[in-house]
Each structure stands twice: as structure tokens, then as C-alpha cells.
Short mmCIF file of C-alpha atoms and ligand atoms in Angstrom, two decimals:
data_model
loop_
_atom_site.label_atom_id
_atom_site.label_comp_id
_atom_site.label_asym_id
_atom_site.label_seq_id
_atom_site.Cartn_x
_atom_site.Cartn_y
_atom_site.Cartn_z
CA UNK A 1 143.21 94.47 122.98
CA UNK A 2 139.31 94.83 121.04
CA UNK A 3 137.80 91.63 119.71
CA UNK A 4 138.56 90.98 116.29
CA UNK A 5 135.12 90.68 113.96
CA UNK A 6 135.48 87.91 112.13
CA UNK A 7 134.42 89.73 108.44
CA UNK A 8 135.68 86.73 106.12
CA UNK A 9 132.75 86.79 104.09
CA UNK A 10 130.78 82.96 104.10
CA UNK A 11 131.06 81.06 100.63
CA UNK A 12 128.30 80.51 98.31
CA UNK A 13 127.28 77.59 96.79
CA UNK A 14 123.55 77.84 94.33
CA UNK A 15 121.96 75.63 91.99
CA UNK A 16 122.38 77.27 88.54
CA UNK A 17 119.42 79.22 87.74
CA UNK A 18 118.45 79.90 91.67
CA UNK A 19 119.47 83.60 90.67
CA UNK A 20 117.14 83.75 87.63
CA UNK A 21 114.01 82.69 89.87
CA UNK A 22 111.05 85.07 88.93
CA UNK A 23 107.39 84.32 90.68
CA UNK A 24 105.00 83.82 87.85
CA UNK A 25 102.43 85.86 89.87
CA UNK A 26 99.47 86.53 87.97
CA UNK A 27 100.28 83.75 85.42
CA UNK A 28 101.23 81.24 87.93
CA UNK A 29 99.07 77.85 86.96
CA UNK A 30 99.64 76.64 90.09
CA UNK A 31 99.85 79.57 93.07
CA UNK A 32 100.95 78.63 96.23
CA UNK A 33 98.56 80.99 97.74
CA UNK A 34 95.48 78.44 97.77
CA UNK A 35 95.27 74.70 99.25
CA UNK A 36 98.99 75.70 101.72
CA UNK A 37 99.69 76.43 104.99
CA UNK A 38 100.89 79.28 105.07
CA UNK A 39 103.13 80.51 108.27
CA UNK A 40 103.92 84.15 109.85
CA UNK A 41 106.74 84.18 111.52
CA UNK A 42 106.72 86.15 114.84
CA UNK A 43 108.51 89.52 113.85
CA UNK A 44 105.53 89.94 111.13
CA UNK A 45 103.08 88.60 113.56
CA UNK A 46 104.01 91.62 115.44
CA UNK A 47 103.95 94.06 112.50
CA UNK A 48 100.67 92.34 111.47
CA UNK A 49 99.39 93.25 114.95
CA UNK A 50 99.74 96.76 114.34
CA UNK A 51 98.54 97.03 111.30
CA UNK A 52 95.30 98.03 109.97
CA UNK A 53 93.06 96.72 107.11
CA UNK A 54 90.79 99.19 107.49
CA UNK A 55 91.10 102.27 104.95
CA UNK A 56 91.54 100.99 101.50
CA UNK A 57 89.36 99.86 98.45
CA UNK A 58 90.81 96.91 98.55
CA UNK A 59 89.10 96.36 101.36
CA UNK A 60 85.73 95.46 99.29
CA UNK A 61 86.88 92.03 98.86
CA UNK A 62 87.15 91.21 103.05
CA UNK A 63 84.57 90.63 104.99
CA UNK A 64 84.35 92.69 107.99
CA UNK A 65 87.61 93.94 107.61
CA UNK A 66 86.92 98.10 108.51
CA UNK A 67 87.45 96.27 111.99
CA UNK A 68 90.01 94.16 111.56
CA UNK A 69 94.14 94.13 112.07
CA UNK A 70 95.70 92.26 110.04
CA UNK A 71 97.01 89.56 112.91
CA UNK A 72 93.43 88.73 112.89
CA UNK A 73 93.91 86.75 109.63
CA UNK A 74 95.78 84.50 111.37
CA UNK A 75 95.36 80.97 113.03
CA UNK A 76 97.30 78.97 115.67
CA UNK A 77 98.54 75.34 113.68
CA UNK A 78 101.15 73.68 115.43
CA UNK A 79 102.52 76.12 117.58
CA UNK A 80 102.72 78.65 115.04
CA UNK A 81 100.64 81.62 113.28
CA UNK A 82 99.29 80.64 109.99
CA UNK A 83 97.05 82.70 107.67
CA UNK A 84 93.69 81.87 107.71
CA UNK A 85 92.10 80.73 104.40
CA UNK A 86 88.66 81.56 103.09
CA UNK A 87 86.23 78.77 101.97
CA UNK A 88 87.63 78.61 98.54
CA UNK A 89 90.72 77.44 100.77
CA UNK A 90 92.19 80.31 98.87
CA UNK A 91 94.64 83.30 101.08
CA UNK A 92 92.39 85.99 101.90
CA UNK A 93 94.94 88.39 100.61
CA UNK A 94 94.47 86.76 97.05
CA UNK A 95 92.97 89.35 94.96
CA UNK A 96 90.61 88.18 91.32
CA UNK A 97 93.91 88.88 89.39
CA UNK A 98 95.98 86.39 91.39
CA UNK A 99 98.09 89.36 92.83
CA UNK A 100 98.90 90.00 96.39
CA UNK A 101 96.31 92.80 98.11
CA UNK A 102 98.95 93.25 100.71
CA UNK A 103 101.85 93.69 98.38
CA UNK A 104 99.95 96.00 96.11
CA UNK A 105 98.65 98.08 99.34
CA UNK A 106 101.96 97.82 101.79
CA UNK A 107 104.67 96.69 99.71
CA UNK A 108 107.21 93.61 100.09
CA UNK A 109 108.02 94.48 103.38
CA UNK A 110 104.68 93.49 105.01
CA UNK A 111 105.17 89.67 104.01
CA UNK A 112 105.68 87.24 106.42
CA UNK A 113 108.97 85.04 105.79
CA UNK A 114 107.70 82.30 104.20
CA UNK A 115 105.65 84.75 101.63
CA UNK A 116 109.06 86.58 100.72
CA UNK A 117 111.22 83.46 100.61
CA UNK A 118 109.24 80.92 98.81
CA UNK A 119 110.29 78.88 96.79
CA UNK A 120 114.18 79.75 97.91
CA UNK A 121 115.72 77.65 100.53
CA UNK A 122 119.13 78.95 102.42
CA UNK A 123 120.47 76.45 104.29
CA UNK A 124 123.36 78.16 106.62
CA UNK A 125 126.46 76.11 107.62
CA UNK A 126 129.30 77.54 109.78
CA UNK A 127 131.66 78.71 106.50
CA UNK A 128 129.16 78.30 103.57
CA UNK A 129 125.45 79.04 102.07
CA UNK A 130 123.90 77.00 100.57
CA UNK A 131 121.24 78.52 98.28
CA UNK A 132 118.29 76.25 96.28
CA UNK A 133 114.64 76.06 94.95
CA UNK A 134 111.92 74.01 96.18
CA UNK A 135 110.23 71.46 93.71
CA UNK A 136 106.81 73.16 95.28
CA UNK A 137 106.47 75.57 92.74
CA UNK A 138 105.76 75.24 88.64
CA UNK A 139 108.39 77.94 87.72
CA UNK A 140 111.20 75.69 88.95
CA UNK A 141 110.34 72.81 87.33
CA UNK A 142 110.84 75.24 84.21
CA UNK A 143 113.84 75.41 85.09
CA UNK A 144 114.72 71.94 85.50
CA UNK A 145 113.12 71.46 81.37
CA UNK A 146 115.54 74.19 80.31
CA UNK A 147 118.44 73.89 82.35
CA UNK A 148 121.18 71.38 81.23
CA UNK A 149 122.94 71.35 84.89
CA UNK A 150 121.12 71.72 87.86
CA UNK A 151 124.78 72.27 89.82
CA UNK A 152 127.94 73.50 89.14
CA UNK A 153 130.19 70.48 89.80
CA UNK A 154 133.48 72.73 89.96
CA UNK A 155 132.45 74.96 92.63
CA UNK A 156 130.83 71.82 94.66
CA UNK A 157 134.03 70.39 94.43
CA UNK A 158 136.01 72.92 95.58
CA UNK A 159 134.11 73.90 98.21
CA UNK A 160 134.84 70.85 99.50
CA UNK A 161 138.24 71.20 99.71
CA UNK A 162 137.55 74.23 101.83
CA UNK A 163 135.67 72.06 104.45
CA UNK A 164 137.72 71.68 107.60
CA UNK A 165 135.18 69.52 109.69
CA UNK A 166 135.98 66.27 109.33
CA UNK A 167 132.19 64.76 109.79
CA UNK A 168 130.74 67.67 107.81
CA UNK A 169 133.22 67.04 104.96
CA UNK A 170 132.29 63.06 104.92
CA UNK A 171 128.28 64.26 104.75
CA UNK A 172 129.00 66.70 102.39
CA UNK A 173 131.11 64.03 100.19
CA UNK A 174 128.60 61.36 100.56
CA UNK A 175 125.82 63.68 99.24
CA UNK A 176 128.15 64.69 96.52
CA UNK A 177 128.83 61.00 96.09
CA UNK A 178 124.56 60.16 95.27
CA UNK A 179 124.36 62.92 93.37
CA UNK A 180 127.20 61.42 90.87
CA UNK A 181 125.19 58.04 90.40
CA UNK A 182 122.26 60.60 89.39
CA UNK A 183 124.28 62.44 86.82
CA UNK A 184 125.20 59.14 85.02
CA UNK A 185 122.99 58.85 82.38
CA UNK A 186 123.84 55.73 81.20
CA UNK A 187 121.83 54.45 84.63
CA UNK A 188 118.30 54.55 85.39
CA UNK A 189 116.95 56.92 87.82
CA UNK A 190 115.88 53.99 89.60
CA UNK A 191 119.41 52.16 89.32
CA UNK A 192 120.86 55.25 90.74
CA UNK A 193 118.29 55.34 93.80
CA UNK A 194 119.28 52.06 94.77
CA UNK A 195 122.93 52.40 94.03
CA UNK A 196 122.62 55.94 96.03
CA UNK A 197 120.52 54.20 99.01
CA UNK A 198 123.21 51.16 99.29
CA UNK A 199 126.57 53.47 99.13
CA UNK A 200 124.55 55.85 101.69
CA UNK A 201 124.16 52.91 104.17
CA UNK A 202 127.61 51.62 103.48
CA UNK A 203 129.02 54.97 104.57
CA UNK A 204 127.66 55.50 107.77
CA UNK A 205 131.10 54.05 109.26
CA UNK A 206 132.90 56.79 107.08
CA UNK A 207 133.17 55.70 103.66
CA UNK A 208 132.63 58.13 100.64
CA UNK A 209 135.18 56.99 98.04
CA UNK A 210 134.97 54.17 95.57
CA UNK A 211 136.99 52.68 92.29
CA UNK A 212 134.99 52.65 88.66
CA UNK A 213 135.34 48.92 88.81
CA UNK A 214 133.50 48.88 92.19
CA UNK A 215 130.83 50.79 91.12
CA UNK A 216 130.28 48.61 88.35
CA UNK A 217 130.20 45.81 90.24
CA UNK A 218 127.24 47.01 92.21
CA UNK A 219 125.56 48.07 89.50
CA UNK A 220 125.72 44.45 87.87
CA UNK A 221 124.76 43.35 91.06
CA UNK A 222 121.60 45.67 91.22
CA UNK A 223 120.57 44.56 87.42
CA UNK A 224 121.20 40.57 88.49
CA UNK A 225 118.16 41.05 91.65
CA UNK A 226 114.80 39.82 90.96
CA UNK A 227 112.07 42.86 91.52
CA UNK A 228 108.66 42.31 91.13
CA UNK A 229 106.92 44.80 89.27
CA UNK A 230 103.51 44.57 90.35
CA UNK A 231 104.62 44.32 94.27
CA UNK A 232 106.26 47.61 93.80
CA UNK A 233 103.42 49.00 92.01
CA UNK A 234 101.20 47.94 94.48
CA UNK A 235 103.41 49.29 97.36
CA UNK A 236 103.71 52.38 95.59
CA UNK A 237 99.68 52.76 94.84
CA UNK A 238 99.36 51.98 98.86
CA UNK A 239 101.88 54.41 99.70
CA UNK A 240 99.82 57.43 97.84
CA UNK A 241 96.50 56.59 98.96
CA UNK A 242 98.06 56.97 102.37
CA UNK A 243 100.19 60.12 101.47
CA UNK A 244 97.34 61.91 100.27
CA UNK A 245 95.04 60.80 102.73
CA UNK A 246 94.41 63.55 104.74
CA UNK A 247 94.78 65.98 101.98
CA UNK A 248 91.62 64.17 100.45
CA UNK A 249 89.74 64.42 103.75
CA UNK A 250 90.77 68.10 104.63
CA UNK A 251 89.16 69.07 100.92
CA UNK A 252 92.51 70.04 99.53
CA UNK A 253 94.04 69.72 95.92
CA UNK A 254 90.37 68.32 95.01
CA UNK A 255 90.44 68.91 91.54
CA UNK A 256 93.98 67.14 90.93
CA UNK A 257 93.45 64.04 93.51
CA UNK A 258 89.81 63.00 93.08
CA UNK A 259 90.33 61.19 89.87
CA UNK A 260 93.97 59.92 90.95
CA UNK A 261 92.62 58.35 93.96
CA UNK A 262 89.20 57.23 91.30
CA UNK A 263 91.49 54.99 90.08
CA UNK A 264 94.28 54.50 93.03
CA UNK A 265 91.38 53.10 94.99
CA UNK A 266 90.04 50.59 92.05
CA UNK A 267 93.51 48.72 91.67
CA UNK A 268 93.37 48.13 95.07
CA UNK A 269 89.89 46.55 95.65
CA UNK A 270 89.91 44.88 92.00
CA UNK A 271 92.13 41.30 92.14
CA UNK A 272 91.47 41.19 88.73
CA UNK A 273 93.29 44.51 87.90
CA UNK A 274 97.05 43.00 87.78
CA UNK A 275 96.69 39.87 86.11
CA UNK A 276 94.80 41.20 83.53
CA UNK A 277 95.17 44.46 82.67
CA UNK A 278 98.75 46.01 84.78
CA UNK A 279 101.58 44.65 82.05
CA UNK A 280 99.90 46.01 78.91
CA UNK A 281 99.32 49.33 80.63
CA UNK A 282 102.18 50.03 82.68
CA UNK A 283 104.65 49.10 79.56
CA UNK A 284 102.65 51.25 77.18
CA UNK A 285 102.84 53.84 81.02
CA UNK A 286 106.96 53.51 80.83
CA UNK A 287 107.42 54.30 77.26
CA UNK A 288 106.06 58.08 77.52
CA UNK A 289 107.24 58.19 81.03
CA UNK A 290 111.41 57.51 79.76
CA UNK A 291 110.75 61.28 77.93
CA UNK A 292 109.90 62.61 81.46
CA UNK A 293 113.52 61.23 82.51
CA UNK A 294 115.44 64.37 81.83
CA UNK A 295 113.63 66.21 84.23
CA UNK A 296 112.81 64.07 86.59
CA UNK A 297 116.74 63.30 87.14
CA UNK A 298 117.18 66.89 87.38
CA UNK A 299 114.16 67.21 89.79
CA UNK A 300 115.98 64.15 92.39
CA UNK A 301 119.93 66.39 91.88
CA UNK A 302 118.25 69.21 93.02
CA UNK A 303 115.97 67.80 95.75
CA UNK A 304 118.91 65.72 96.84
CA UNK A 305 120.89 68.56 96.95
CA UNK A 306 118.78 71.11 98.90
CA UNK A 307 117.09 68.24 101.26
CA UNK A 308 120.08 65.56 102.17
CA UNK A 309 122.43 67.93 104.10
CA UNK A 310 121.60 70.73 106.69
CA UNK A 311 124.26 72.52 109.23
CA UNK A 312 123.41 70.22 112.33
CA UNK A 313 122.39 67.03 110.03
CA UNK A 314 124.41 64.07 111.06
CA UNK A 315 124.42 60.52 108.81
CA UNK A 316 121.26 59.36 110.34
CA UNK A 317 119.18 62.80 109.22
CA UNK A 318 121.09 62.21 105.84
CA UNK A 319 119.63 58.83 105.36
CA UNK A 320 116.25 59.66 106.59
CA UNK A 321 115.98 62.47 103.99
CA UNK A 322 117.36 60.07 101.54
CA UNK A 323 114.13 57.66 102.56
CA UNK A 324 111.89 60.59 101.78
CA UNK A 325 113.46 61.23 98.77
CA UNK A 326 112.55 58.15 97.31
CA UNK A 327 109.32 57.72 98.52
CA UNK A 328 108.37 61.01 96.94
CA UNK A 329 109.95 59.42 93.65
CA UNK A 330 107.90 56.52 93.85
CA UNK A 331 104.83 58.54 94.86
CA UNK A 332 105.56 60.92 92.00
CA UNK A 333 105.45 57.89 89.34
CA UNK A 334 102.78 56.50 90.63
CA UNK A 335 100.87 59.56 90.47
CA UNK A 336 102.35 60.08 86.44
CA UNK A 337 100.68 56.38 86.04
CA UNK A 338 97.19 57.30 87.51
CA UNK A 339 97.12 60.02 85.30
CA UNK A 340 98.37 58.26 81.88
CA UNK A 341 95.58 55.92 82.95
CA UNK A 342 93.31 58.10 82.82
CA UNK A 343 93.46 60.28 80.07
CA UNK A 344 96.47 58.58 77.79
CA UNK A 345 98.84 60.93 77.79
CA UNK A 346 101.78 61.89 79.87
CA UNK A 347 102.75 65.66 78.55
CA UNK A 348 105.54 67.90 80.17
CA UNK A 349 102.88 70.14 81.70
CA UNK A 350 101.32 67.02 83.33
CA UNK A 351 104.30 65.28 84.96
CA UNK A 352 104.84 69.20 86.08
CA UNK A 353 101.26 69.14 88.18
CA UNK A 354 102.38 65.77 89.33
CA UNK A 355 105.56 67.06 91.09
CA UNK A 356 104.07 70.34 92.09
CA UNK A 357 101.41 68.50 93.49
CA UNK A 358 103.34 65.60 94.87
CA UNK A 359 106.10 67.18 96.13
CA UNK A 360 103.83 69.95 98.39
CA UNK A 361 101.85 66.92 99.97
CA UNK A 362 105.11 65.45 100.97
CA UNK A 363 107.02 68.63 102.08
CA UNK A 364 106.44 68.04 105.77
CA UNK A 365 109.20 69.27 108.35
CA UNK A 366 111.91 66.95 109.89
CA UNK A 367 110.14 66.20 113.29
CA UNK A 368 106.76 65.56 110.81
CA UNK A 369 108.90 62.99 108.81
CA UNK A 370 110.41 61.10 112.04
CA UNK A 371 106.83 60.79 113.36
CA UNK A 372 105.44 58.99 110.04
CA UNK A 373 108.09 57.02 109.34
CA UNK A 374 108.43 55.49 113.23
CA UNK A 375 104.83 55.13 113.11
CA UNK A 376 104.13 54.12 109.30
CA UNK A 377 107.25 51.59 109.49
CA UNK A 378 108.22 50.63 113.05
CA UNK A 379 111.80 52.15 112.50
CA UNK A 380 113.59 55.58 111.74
CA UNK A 381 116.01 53.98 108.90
CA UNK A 382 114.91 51.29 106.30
CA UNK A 383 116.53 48.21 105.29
CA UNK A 384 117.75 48.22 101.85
CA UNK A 385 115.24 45.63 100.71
CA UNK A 386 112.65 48.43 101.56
CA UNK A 387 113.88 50.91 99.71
CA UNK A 388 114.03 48.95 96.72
CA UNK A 389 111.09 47.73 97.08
CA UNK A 390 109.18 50.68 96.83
CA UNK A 391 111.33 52.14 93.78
CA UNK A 392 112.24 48.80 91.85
CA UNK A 393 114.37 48.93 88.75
CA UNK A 394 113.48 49.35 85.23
CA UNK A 395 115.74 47.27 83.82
CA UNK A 396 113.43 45.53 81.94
CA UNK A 397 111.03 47.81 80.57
S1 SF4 B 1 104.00 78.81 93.10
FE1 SF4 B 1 105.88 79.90 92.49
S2 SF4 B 1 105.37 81.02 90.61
FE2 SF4 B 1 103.43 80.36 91.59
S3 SF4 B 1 102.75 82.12 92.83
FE3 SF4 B 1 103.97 80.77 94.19
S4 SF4 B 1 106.13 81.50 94.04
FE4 SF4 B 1 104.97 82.41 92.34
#
């Protein structure tokens, strides 16, 4: 008897506007074709190998390139091809428009992976896709300004009905169950975090499901704890100094860090700086940073989303990802408070450079994230004391 094919066609699950994405090109205030690794995955590698940038105008703009193939762009990083930038750090395929020379010469199909894909991430699991936008780029935090859900609840919940693995329907419920203390808006985002992070630990022996009156009791329990506000801050200032570290030294994202890290670097030397000065300015810092709320809750559903749960994650990748979630949170405030601090305002275009910023200096792979979190902390998976630590809880504000 033949095989049968399988042809039951996978499920689809998408954060709301992923289908409305449109690259800004041109008029893109923040192109990912500068200051970014940019990788070439082997099939184009090849292609790029035979192909020549030899006989068009374009060409003006390349050095050398009569005698060049277009694999010669490229650089070994990591073991794998990346394109080579030019001095202005800038892809050499970048033309004085901000348009793609190798799109307008070759078309879409000469782009490497990453080129075509960005910012859309498809994670692949064995009955469903999972389909989302990285926080990387300006046009989706657009989105997250003018969209009023980031996910349709309905279809995440029935989906999971349609789970049969038993471990990959307690992930999926758990990440389903983080994302509800987000959508509360009665909570803080930092409440949530920290309700999230606890619930998250609690159910790595299997437990995803909780009464109203429990929930409530944790969250009284969150608002009774003692944080203090200028260990966190000072945590938090440490903990982008470090983050952007290398950036800084490489000669990347100049323009944005250099006064950041002005000021990043003067708390930390100046004793002075929190007992006199850190109240005043960081309440005066929360009041224009509660109108960035809206999207910055939408920003953590949709990170939490398209980061917490992968086809061969298990609870211990969840809660790692979880970790880096909310160190990029606290990174990204900390960033919005260096740069209230130093020009007095905290606009919607502003908190968007933070998190485009922020969130590309943090988007390192999983085996990156493993490696500076055993080596930054000693150990793979916090302590909840950590974790609040570093995020705190506005409760007071
Ligand atoms: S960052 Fe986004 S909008 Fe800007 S050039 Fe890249 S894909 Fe297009």
C-alpha cells in the first residue's frame, strides 16, 4: 500500500497586525542596514558566489567592485557569512536614498534570509506556526501605538485546545498564563513581571492554573515587599553600562549611546548623585514615563509571545527567556531615564529609539544568552529576589 502524505495543513497563530507589516524603506528613521550584523545564509552564499557586481551603474558607489562577486562582501563571524560593512558601518549595498542596490539591480530573490525575513519571526512547532515581529525595527513599534491588541486571545485559546503534547500544552499554557498578568491593566507592568516571574517558577513542577482569589493574594503580597528604589536603579544603570559595553567599544549606535552612557557613567562615580538629586528626578522621570505604559505593555505581550516558547524549548529555556525579558525591560527604562535626564522630555518617538535601540543590543541568540548569564551571574536561572531586584515595583510612584 503507498505512504499516505500527511497534507493536514499546520495551524496559524499571528500577532494582529503581523500581516499589515510594510518596511519603511527609504523613510525608515532607523534602518537596520547600518550598525547590524547582518548574516547570509548558505544557499545565498552560494548564489552570491556566482554572482557578479561587475556591469552596472550602480556600481559607481563600490569600490573595486568591476572585480568583485558578490560573496566577496562577505565576512566569517561566528561560524557564519556576514556582510561586510563599510566605514560608515553602513551595508555596502545601501544606496544615498536608503534603498537596496541589490534589490533595485537583482530583485527580492537575491537577499539573503535574514534580509527577506526581517523583522518577521516564524517559529515552527510540530502542528502550528507561529508568526510575530521583532521589537528591532521602528515600524513595529507603530504598531504597538496603534494597535489595541497585540494577540487574538480566542484563537490562542483554542489553539490550545488543539495541543495534544502534554509538556508542550503546559509551556504553551504557562506562556499564555504571563501574558494574562500583562493584559491586566489594573497592574503595573512591573507588578505583572514579578507576578509573571513567580507563577513561571512555581510551574516548573506542572502548574499553569490558578483561582482570582489566589492571584490576588500574590499580588497583595508583591505590593506588601519592601524594594528599594535606588538599589534597583543602580542595578539597572550597572546592567546597561555592561549591556552596551561592547557596542560602545566596537563604535556602534554612537550617536544614540554616547550621551546615555555621559550620564550612565556619572551616577555611578558620583556618591553624591542619589542622595541628592535621584528622588526629585526619577519621580518627575515616572510621571511622563506612565504615558509610555500603553506601549510598553504591548511591547513585553508581544516579546513574550514571540521569545518565551520555541518547538524544542522546555521550562528551563522558558524561564531563561523570561530572565531576558526583563532585563531588557529594565534596560529599556533605564535607558528612557538617561534620556529624560538629559533633554526633559520623554516623547513617543523617543521611548521608540529606546526600544529599537535597546532591544537590537540585547537580541543575542540562545547559546549567546546562556554564556552571559552563566558568566555575568554564576547560574542559568535566577532567584526570584533577582529578578525583582532588577525590575522593582512602582507601587509607590
Ligand atoms: S528597520 Fe524595519 S522599517 Fe527600517 S529598513 Fe529595516 S525592516 Fe525596514
Amino acid at each position: 500500500m503507498a505512504n499516505r502524505v500527511n497534507h493536514r495543513k499546520k495551524h496559524e497563530i499571528k500577532t494582529t497586525y503581523y500581516d499589515k507589516f510594510q518596511c519603511l524603506a527609504s523613510e525608515c528613521p532607523i534602518t537596520c542596514c547600518k550598525e547590524w550584523k547582518i548574516s547570509v545564509d548558505e544557499k545565498s552564499s552560494k548564489k552570491w558566489n556566482d554572482t557578479r557586481w561587475s556591469d552596472h551603474r550602480e556600481t559607481e558607489y563600490i569600490e573595486n567592485a568591476k572585480t568583485k562577486k558578490l560573496s566577496e562582501y562577505l565576512i566569517h563571524y561566528k561560524e557564519a557569512d556576514v556582510i561586510c560593512l563599510n566605514e560608515k558601518k553602513e551595508c555596502p549595498f545601501l544606496d544615498q536614498q536608503k534603498l537596496c542596490k541589490l534589490v533595485l539591480r537583482y530583485g527580492d530573490q537575491i537577499l539573503s534570509k535574514t534580509c527577506r525575513e526581517f523583522p518577521r519571526e516564524i517559529h515552527e512547532f510540530k502542528d502550528r506556526r507561529e508568526y510575530s515581529l521583532a521589537a528591532c525595527c521602528p515600524a513595529v513599534v507603530d504598531f504597538w501605538r496603534d494597535t489595541q491588541d497585540v494577540l487574538d486571545k480566542e484563537a490562542m485559546e483554542k489553539m490550545e485546545s488543539d495541543i495534544k503534547n502534554n509538556k508542550e500544552r503546559h509551556l504553551y499554557q504557562l506562556r499564555m498564563l504571563l501574558i494574562s498578568c500583562l493584559e491586566d491593566q489594573k497592574i503595573s507592568i512591573e507588578k505583572a513581571l514579578l507576578m509573571g516571574f513567580y507563577l513561571l517558577l512555581e510551574g516548573k513542577d506542572g502548574r499553569v492554573s490558578y483561582q482570582k482569589e489566589e492571584l490576588e493574594e500574590l499580588s497583595q503580597a508583591v505590593d506588601e515587599m519592601d524594594f528599594q528604589i535606588e538599589d534597583t536603579f543602580l542595578e539597572d544603570n550597572a546592567l546597561f553600562l555592561d549591556m552596551t559595553e561592547n557596542y560602545w567599544k566596537q563604535g556602534i549606535y554612537r550617536i544614540f549611546l554616547e550621551p546615555l552612557r555621559e550620564e550612565a557613567s556619572r551616577m555611578e562615580t558620583d556618591d553624591g548623585y542619589i542622595e541628592n538629586e535621584f528622588m526629585q528626578e526619577y519621580g518627575k522621570f515616572l510621571k511622563v514615563y506612565r504615558d509610555q505604559e500603553s506601549l510598553l505593555r504591548k511591547y513585553l505581550i508581544a516579546e513574550m509571545f514571540g521569545q518565551l516558547l520555541l518547538d524544542d524549548y522546555d521550562w528551563q529555556d522558558m524561564t531563561v527567556a523570561m530572565q531576558w525579558i526583563g532585563m531588557e525591560y529594565a534596560i529599556m527604562r533605564q535607558a528612557a531615564f538617561l534620556t529624560f535626564k538629559q533633554t526633559g522630555t520623554l516623547s513617543y518617538e523617543q521611548m521608540k529609539e529606546v526600544i529599537v535601540y535597546i532591544a537590537r543590543m540585547t537580541g543575542y541568540d540562545d547559546a549567546d544568552i546562556w554564556e552571559y548569564l552563566e558568566e555575568s551571574f554564576q547560574t542559568l536561572i535566577w532567584e526570584w529576589g533577582y529578578f525583582a531586584f532588577i525590575i522593582g515595583n512602582r507601587k509607590g510612584e
